[in-house]
PDB file of C-alpha atoms in Angstrom:
ATOM      1  CA  UNK A1061     -64.547 119.532 -75.135  1.00 48.00           C
ATOM      2  CA  UNK A1062     -62.750 119.601 -71.786  1.00 62.00           C
ATOM      3  CA  UNK A1063     -60.390 116.882 -70.598  1.00 68.00           C
ATOM      4  CA  UNK A1064     -61.435 115.258 -67.327  1.00 68.00           C
ATOM      5  CA  UNK A1065     -59.845 112.610 -65.148  1.00 69.00           C
ATOM      6  CA  UNK A1066     -62.001 110.080 -63.268  1.00 63.00           C
ATOM      7  CA  UNK A1067     -61.158 107.228 -60.946  1.00 72.00           C
ATOM      8  CA  UNK A1068     -64.398 105.282 -61.522  1.00 67.00           C
ATOM      9  CA  UNK A1069     -66.255 103.892 -64.538  1.00 66.00           C
ATOM     10  CA  UNK A1070     -66.984 106.344 -67.354  1.00 61.00           C
ATOM     11  CA  UNK A1071     -69.604 106.234 -70.121  1.00 66.00           C
ATOM     12  CA  UNK A1072     -69.265 108.365 -73.227  1.00 67.00           C
ATOM     13  CA  UNK A1073     -70.943 108.681 -76.630  1.00 63.00           C
ATOM     14  CA  UNK A1074     -67.708 109.908 -78.213  1.00 60.00           C
ATOM     15  CA  UNK A1075     -65.110 107.456 -76.895  1.00 62.00           C
ATOM     16  CA  UNK A1076     -62.606 108.084 -74.121  1.00 60.00           C
ATOM     17  CA  UNK A1077     -58.914 108.087 -73.331  1.00 65.00           C
ATOM     18  CA  UNK A1078     -57.087 105.966 -70.807  1.00 64.00           C
ATOM     19  CA  UNK A1079     -54.280 107.838 -69.067  1.00 66.00           C
ATOM     20  CA  UNK A1080     -51.251 107.073 -66.966  1.00 65.00           C
ATOM     21  CA  UNK A1081     -50.013 109.455 -64.265  1.00 73.00           C
ATOM     22  CA  UNK A1082     -46.327 109.578 -63.362  1.00 72.00           C
ATOM     23  CA  UNK A1083     -46.183 109.034 -59.586  1.00 75.00           C
ATOM     24  CA  UNK A1084     -43.219 111.372 -59.043  1.00 73.00           C
ATOM     25  CA  UNK A1085     -43.880 114.208 -61.514  1.00 77.00           C
ATOM     26  CA  UNK A1086     -47.651 113.995 -61.882  1.00 76.00           C
ATOM     27  CA  UNK A1087     -47.298 114.135 -65.664  1.00 69.00           C
ATOM     28  CA  UNK A1088     -50.267 112.643 -67.522  1.00 69.00           C
ATOM     29  CA  UNK A1089     -49.673 110.427 -70.585  1.00 62.00           C
ATOM     30  CA  UNK A1090     -52.479 109.226 -72.870  1.00 56.00           C
ATOM     31  CA  UNK A1091     -52.086 105.457 -73.123  1.00 56.00           C
ATOM     32  CA  UNK A1092     -55.099 104.467 -75.234  1.00 57.00           C
ATOM     33  CA  UNK A1093     -57.736 106.328 -77.218  1.00 56.00           C
ATOM     34  CA  UNK A1094     -60.587 103.801 -77.222  1.00 57.00           C
ATOM     35  CA  UNK A1095     -62.483 105.611 -79.982  1.00 51.00           C
ATOM     36  CA  UNK A1096     -59.697 105.231 -82.546  1.00 44.00           C
ATOM     37  CA  UNK A1097     -57.495 102.262 -81.633  1.00 46.00           C
ATOM     38  CA  UNK A1098     -59.745  99.463 -80.595  1.00 52.00           C
ATOM     39  CA  UNK A1099     -62.557  98.118 -78.495  1.00 52.00           C
ATOM     40  CA  UNK A1100     -62.578  96.816 -74.972  1.00 53.00           C
ATOM     41  CA  UNK A1101     -63.014  93.035 -74.725  1.00 49.00           C
ATOM     42  CA  UNK A1102     -62.944  91.992 -71.097  1.00 52.00           C
ATOM     43  CA  UNK A1103     -59.712  93.322 -69.605  1.00 57.00           C
ATOM     44  CA  UNK A1104     -57.946  93.578 -72.960  1.00 65.00           C
ATOM     45  CA  UNK A1105     -58.306  96.138 -75.700  1.00 76.00           C
ATOM     46  CA  UNK A1106     -58.600  94.587 -79.138  1.00 82.00           C
ATOM     47  CA  UNK A1107     -56.595  96.493 -81.737  1.00 90.00           C
ATOM     48  CA  UNK A1108     -56.806  96.190 -85.503  1.00 93.00           C
ATOM     49  CA  UNK A1109     -53.961  96.615 -87.985  1.00 94.00           C
ATOM     50  CA  UNK A1110     -53.893  96.378 -91.756  1.00 95.00           C
ATOM     51  CA  UNK A1111     -51.574  95.261 -94.546  1.00 95.00           C
ATOM     52  CA  UNK A1112     -52.991  96.847 -97.711  1.00 95.00           C
ATOM     53  CA  UNK A1113     -52.320  96.630-101.438  1.00 94.00           C
ATOM     54  CA  UNK A1114     -51.304  92.959-101.513  1.00 96.00           C
ATOM     55  CA  UNK A1115     -51.747  91.880-105.138  1.00 95.00           C
ATOM     56  CA  UNK A1116     -51.904  88.701-107.198  1.00 95.00           C
ATOM     57  CA  UNK A1117     -48.797  88.243-109.366  1.00 94.00           C
ATOM     58  CA  UNK A1118     -49.113  88.535-113.160  1.00 93.00           C
ATOM     59  CA  UNK A1119     -47.006  85.384-113.291  1.00 93.00           C
ATOM     60  CA  UNK A1120     -47.682  82.434-110.987  1.00 93.00           C
ATOM     61  CA  UNK A1121     -46.042  82.710-107.574  1.00 93.00           C
ATOM     62  CA  UNK A1122     -45.784  85.129-104.671  1.00 95.00           C
ATOM     63  CA  UNK A1123     -47.327  88.593-104.663  1.00 95.00           C
ATOM     64  CA  UNK A1124     -45.079  91.288-106.152  1.00 95.00           C
ATOM     65  CA  UNK A1125     -46.423  93.561-103.361  1.00 94.00           C
ATOM     66  CA  UNK A1126     -46.162  91.480-100.183  1.00 95.00           C
ATOM     67  CA  UNK A1127     -47.878  93.453 -97.437  1.00 95.00           C
ATOM     68  CA  UNK A1128     -46.381  94.199 -94.061  1.00 96.00           C
ATOM     69  CA  UNK A1129     -47.718  95.049 -90.624  1.00 95.00           C
ATOM     70  CA  UNK A1130     -45.708  96.192 -87.617  1.00 96.00           C
ATOM     71  CA  UNK A1131     -46.790  94.118 -84.644  1.00 96.00           C
ATOM     72  CA  UNK A1132     -46.208  96.109 -81.441  1.00 95.00           C
ATOM     73  CA  UNK A1133     -44.180  94.679 -78.558  1.00 94.00           C
ATOM     74  CA  UNK A1134     -45.989  92.577 -75.957  1.00 93.00           C
ATOM     75  CA  UNK A1135     -48.968  91.726 -78.164  1.00 94.00           C
ATOM     76  CA  UNK A1136     -50.692  88.561 -79.342  1.00 95.00           C
ATOM     77  CA  UNK A1137     -52.233  88.255 -82.800  1.00 96.00           C
ATOM     78  CA  UNK A1138     -55.723  86.807 -82.265  1.00 95.00           C
ATOM     79  CA  UNK A1139     -57.194  86.745 -85.790  1.00 97.00           C
ATOM     80  CA  UNK A1140     -56.351  87.485 -89.424  1.00 98.00           C
ATOM     81  CA  UNK A1141     -58.870  87.938 -92.236  1.00 98.00           C
ATOM     82  CA  UNK A1142     -58.258  88.752 -95.911  1.00 98.00           C
ATOM     83  CA  UNK A1143     -60.576  91.199 -97.702  1.00 98.00           C
ATOM     84  CA  UNK A1144     -60.784  91.461-101.509  1.00 97.00           C
ATOM     85  CA  UNK A1145     -60.565  95.158-102.441  1.00 97.00           C
ATOM     86  CA  UNK A1146     -60.174  94.781-106.236  1.00 97.00           C
ATOM     87  CA  UNK A1147     -61.098  91.602-108.138  1.00 97.00           C
ATOM     88  CA  UNK A1148     -58.181  89.663-109.615  1.00 96.00           C
ATOM     89  CA  UNK A1149     -58.659  87.796-112.894  1.00 95.00           C
ATOM     90  CA  UNK A1150     -56.609  84.664-113.591  1.00 94.00           C
ATOM     91  CA  UNK A1151     -56.758  81.662-115.879  1.00 90.00           C
ATOM     92  CA  UNK A1152     -58.469  78.736-114.151  1.00 94.00           C
ATOM     93  CA  UNK A1153     -56.333  78.217-111.058  1.00 95.00           C
ATOM     94  CA  UNK A1154     -55.842  78.827-107.368  1.00 97.00           C
ATOM     95  CA  UNK A1155     -55.215  81.844-105.143  1.00 97.00           C
ATOM     96  CA  UNK A1156     -53.920  81.332-101.615  1.00 97.00           C
ATOM     97  CA  UNK A1157     -52.040  83.049 -98.822  1.00 97.00           C
ATOM     98  CA  UNK A1158     -49.430  82.817 -96.069  1.00 97.00           C
ATOM     99  CA  UNK A1159     -48.478  85.073 -93.146  1.00 97.00           C
ATOM    100  CA  UNK A1160     -45.095  84.987 -91.476  1.00 96.00           C
ATOM    101  CA  UNK A1161     -42.226  86.698 -89.757  1.00 95.00           C
ATOM    102  CA  UNK A1162     -40.194  86.577 -92.978  1.00 93.00           C
ATOM    103  CA  UNK A1163     -41.127  87.498 -96.541  1.00 88.00           C
ATOM    104  CA  UNK A1164     -42.924  84.446 -97.981  1.00 87.00           C
ATOM    105  CA  UNK A1165     -42.826  82.844 -94.537  1.00 91.00           C
ATOM    106  CA  UNK A1166     -45.730  80.914 -93.032  1.00 94.00           C
ATOM    107  CA  UNK A1167     -44.936  81.011 -89.315  1.00 95.00           C
ATOM    108  CA  UNK A1168     -48.143  82.860 -88.232  1.00 96.00           C
ATOM    109  CA  UNK A1169     -50.627  81.446 -90.791  1.00 97.00           C
ATOM    110  CA  UNK A1170     -49.594  78.319 -92.691  1.00 96.00           C
ATOM    111  CA  UNK A1171     -49.582  78.481 -96.482  1.00 96.00           C
ATOM    112  CA  UNK A1172     -52.926  77.513 -97.984  1.00 97.00           C
ATOM    113  CA  UNK A1173     -52.597  77.583-101.767  1.00 95.00           C
ATOM    114  CA  UNK A1174     -56.274  77.432-102.757  1.00 96.00           C
ATOM    115  CA  UNK A1175     -58.381  78.901 -99.938  1.00 96.00           C
ATOM    116  CA  UNK A1176     -59.206  82.256-101.565  1.00 97.00           C
ATOM    117  CA  UNK A1177     -59.879  80.675-104.975  1.00 96.00           C
ATOM    118  CA  UNK A1178     -59.898  76.964-105.839  1.00 96.00           C
ATOM    119  CA  UNK A1179     -59.894  76.210-109.573  1.00 95.00           C
ATOM    120  CA  UNK A1180     -61.629  79.476-110.476  1.00 93.00           C
ATOM    121  CA  UNK A1181     -60.991  82.625-112.485  1.00 94.00           C
ATOM    122  CA  UNK A1182     -61.861  85.574-110.191  1.00 94.00           C
ATOM    123  CA  UNK A1183     -62.659  86.672-106.650  1.00 96.00           C
ATOM    124  CA  UNK A1184     -65.453  89.191-106.110  1.00 96.00           C
ATOM    125  CA  UNK A1185     -64.914  92.495-104.314  1.00 97.00           C
ATOM    126  CA  UNK A1186     -66.030  92.164-100.722  1.00 97.00           C
ATOM    127  CA  UNK A1187     -65.029  88.512-100.373  1.00 97.00           C
ATOM    128  CA  UNK A1188     -63.633  87.800 -96.881  1.00 98.00           C
ATOM    129  CA  UNK A1189     -61.374  84.819 -96.221  1.00 98.00           C
ATOM    130  CA  UNK A1190     -60.931  83.692 -92.622  1.00 97.00           C
ATOM    131  CA  UNK A1191     -57.513  82.223 -91.880  1.00 97.00           C
ATOM    132  CA  UNK A1192     -56.389  79.773 -89.197  1.00 96.00           C
ATOM    133  CA  UNK A1193     -53.489  80.781 -86.990  1.00 96.00           C
ATOM    134  CA  UNK A1194     -50.632  78.271 -86.578  1.00 93.00           C
ATOM    135  CA  UNK A1195     -50.951  76.301 -83.333  1.00 85.00           C
ATOM    136  CA  UNK A1196     -47.912  75.530 -81.217  1.00 78.00           C
ATOM    137  CA  UNK A1197     -46.954  71.904 -80.645  1.00 72.00           C
ATOM    138  CA  UNK A1198     -46.801  71.205 -76.935  1.00 71.00           C
ATOM    139  CA  UNK A1199     -45.813  68.207 -74.895  1.00 70.00           C
ATOM    140  CA  UNK A1200     -45.856  67.421 -71.212  1.00 68.00           C
ATOM    141  CA  UNK A1201     -42.296  68.689 -70.807  1.00 75.00           C
ATOM    142  CA  UNK A1202     -42.276  71.653 -73.195  1.00 73.00           C
ATOM    143  CA  UNK A1203     -44.515  74.692 -73.506  1.00 76.00           C
ATOM    144  CA  UNK A1204     -43.003  76.943 -76.177  1.00 81.00           C
ATOM    145  CA  UNK A1205     -43.895  80.600 -76.686  1.00 83.00           C
ATOM    146  CA  UNK A1206     -46.701  81.145 -79.178  1.00 89.00           C
ATOM    147  CA  UNK A1207     -45.676  82.389 -82.631  1.00 93.00           C
ATOM    148  CA  UNK A1208     -48.529  84.913 -82.432  1.00 95.00           C
ATOM    149  CA  UNK A1209     -46.877  86.608 -79.398  1.00 94.00           C
ATOM    150  CA  UNK A1210     -43.966  89.006 -79.572  1.00 95.00           C
ATOM    151  CA  UNK A1211     -42.063  90.668 -76.739  1.00 94.00           C
ATOM    152  CA  UNK A1212     -40.385  93.091 -79.182  1.00 96.00           C
ATOM    153  CA  UNK A1213     -41.835  95.034 -82.100  1.00 96.00           C
ATOM    154  CA  UNK A1214     -41.560  93.029 -85.334  1.00 96.00           C
ATOM    155  CA  UNK A1215     -42.707  93.047 -88.936  1.00 97.00           C
ATOM    156  CA  UNK A1216     -45.334  90.550 -90.068  1.00 97.00           C
ATOM    157  CA  UNK A1217     -45.423  89.752 -93.813  1.00 97.00           C
ATOM    158  CA  UNK A1218     -48.709  89.019 -95.609  1.00 97.00           C
ATOM    159  CA  UNK A1219     -48.504  87.238 -98.967  1.00 97.00           C
ATOM    160  CA  UNK A1220     -50.995  86.254-101.672  1.00 97.00           C
ATOM    161  CA  UNK A1221     -49.967  83.317-103.899  1.00 96.00           C
ATOM    162  CA  UNK A1222     -51.355  82.162-107.238  1.00 96.00           C
ATOM    163  CA  UNK A1223     -50.826  79.025-109.326  1.00 95.00           C
ATOM    164  CA  UNK A1224     -51.463  80.555-112.778  1.00 95.00           C
ATOM    165  CA  UNK A1225     -50.781  83.927-114.414  1.00 94.00           C
ATOM    166  CA  UNK A1226     -53.128  86.814-113.630  1.00 94.00           C
ATOM    167  CA  UNK A1227     -54.407  89.170-116.329  1.00 93.00           C
ATOM    168  CA  UNK A1228     -55.693  91.561-113.626  1.00 94.00           C
ATOM    169  CA  UNK A1229     -53.693  91.656-110.395  1.00 93.00           C
ATOM    170  CA  UNK A1230     -56.511  92.612-108.033  1.00 94.00           C
ATOM    171  CA  UNK A1231     -55.818  93.789-104.500  1.00 96.00           C
ATOM    172  CA  UNK A1232     -56.301  92.389-100.994  1.00 97.00           C
ATOM    173  CA  UNK A1233     -56.135  93.836 -97.482  1.00 97.00           C
ATOM    174  CA  UNK A1234     -55.105  91.689 -94.522  1.00 97.00           C
ATOM    175  CA  UNK A1235     -56.984  92.630 -91.339  1.00 97.00           C
ATOM    176  CA  UNK A1236     -54.951  91.711 -88.260  1.00 97.00           C
ATOM    177  CA  UNK A1237     -56.547  91.719 -84.798  1.00 96.00           C
ATOM    178  CA  UNK A1238     -54.276  91.713 -81.757  1.00 95.00           C
ATOM    179  CA  UNK A1239     -54.315  92.398 -78.013  1.00 93.00           C
ATOM    180  CA  UNK A1240     -51.756  94.120 -75.788  1.00 90.00           C
ATOM    181  CA  UNK A1241     -50.772  91.870 -72.883  1.00 88.00           C
ATOM    182  CA  UNK A1242     -48.168  93.958 -71.055  1.00 75.00           C
TER     183      UNK A1242
END
């Protein structure tokens, strides 16, 4: 397939690449490959990242395999979902989560100790938990930066918590949607 450059709208069955041309050298740089990195939503491209292999602890507490995701600079996290890849088995108890900028932190998604499982013994493969992002407190005189935004690349930590021992650890994947804003 040949590479072509257009200045107008383009339609393609196999995706397309957005390029940037250096005004002094004419060098072309591929900025975005729409087919593999995301989908266009309005003027922003929605990207998806993953933190995989996050497990339930065999003893109550934080995951022994806290997942991580590198959030690119100048992006805003817009949504986080948790997908059950392998069913955990626990005594009757709770399984929850938290997402933060530190290990076991809850700056991005507040800790919810029983949202994935509340007083149960297992979670089925394919279960999807929708999280709620932390909202900033604003007043008439202060408008702080959102915790979902970062101007510099940073690591986001994704944790599964459990209130009772697990006999089978199970495995979860955090699905993180974000948009580039600069």
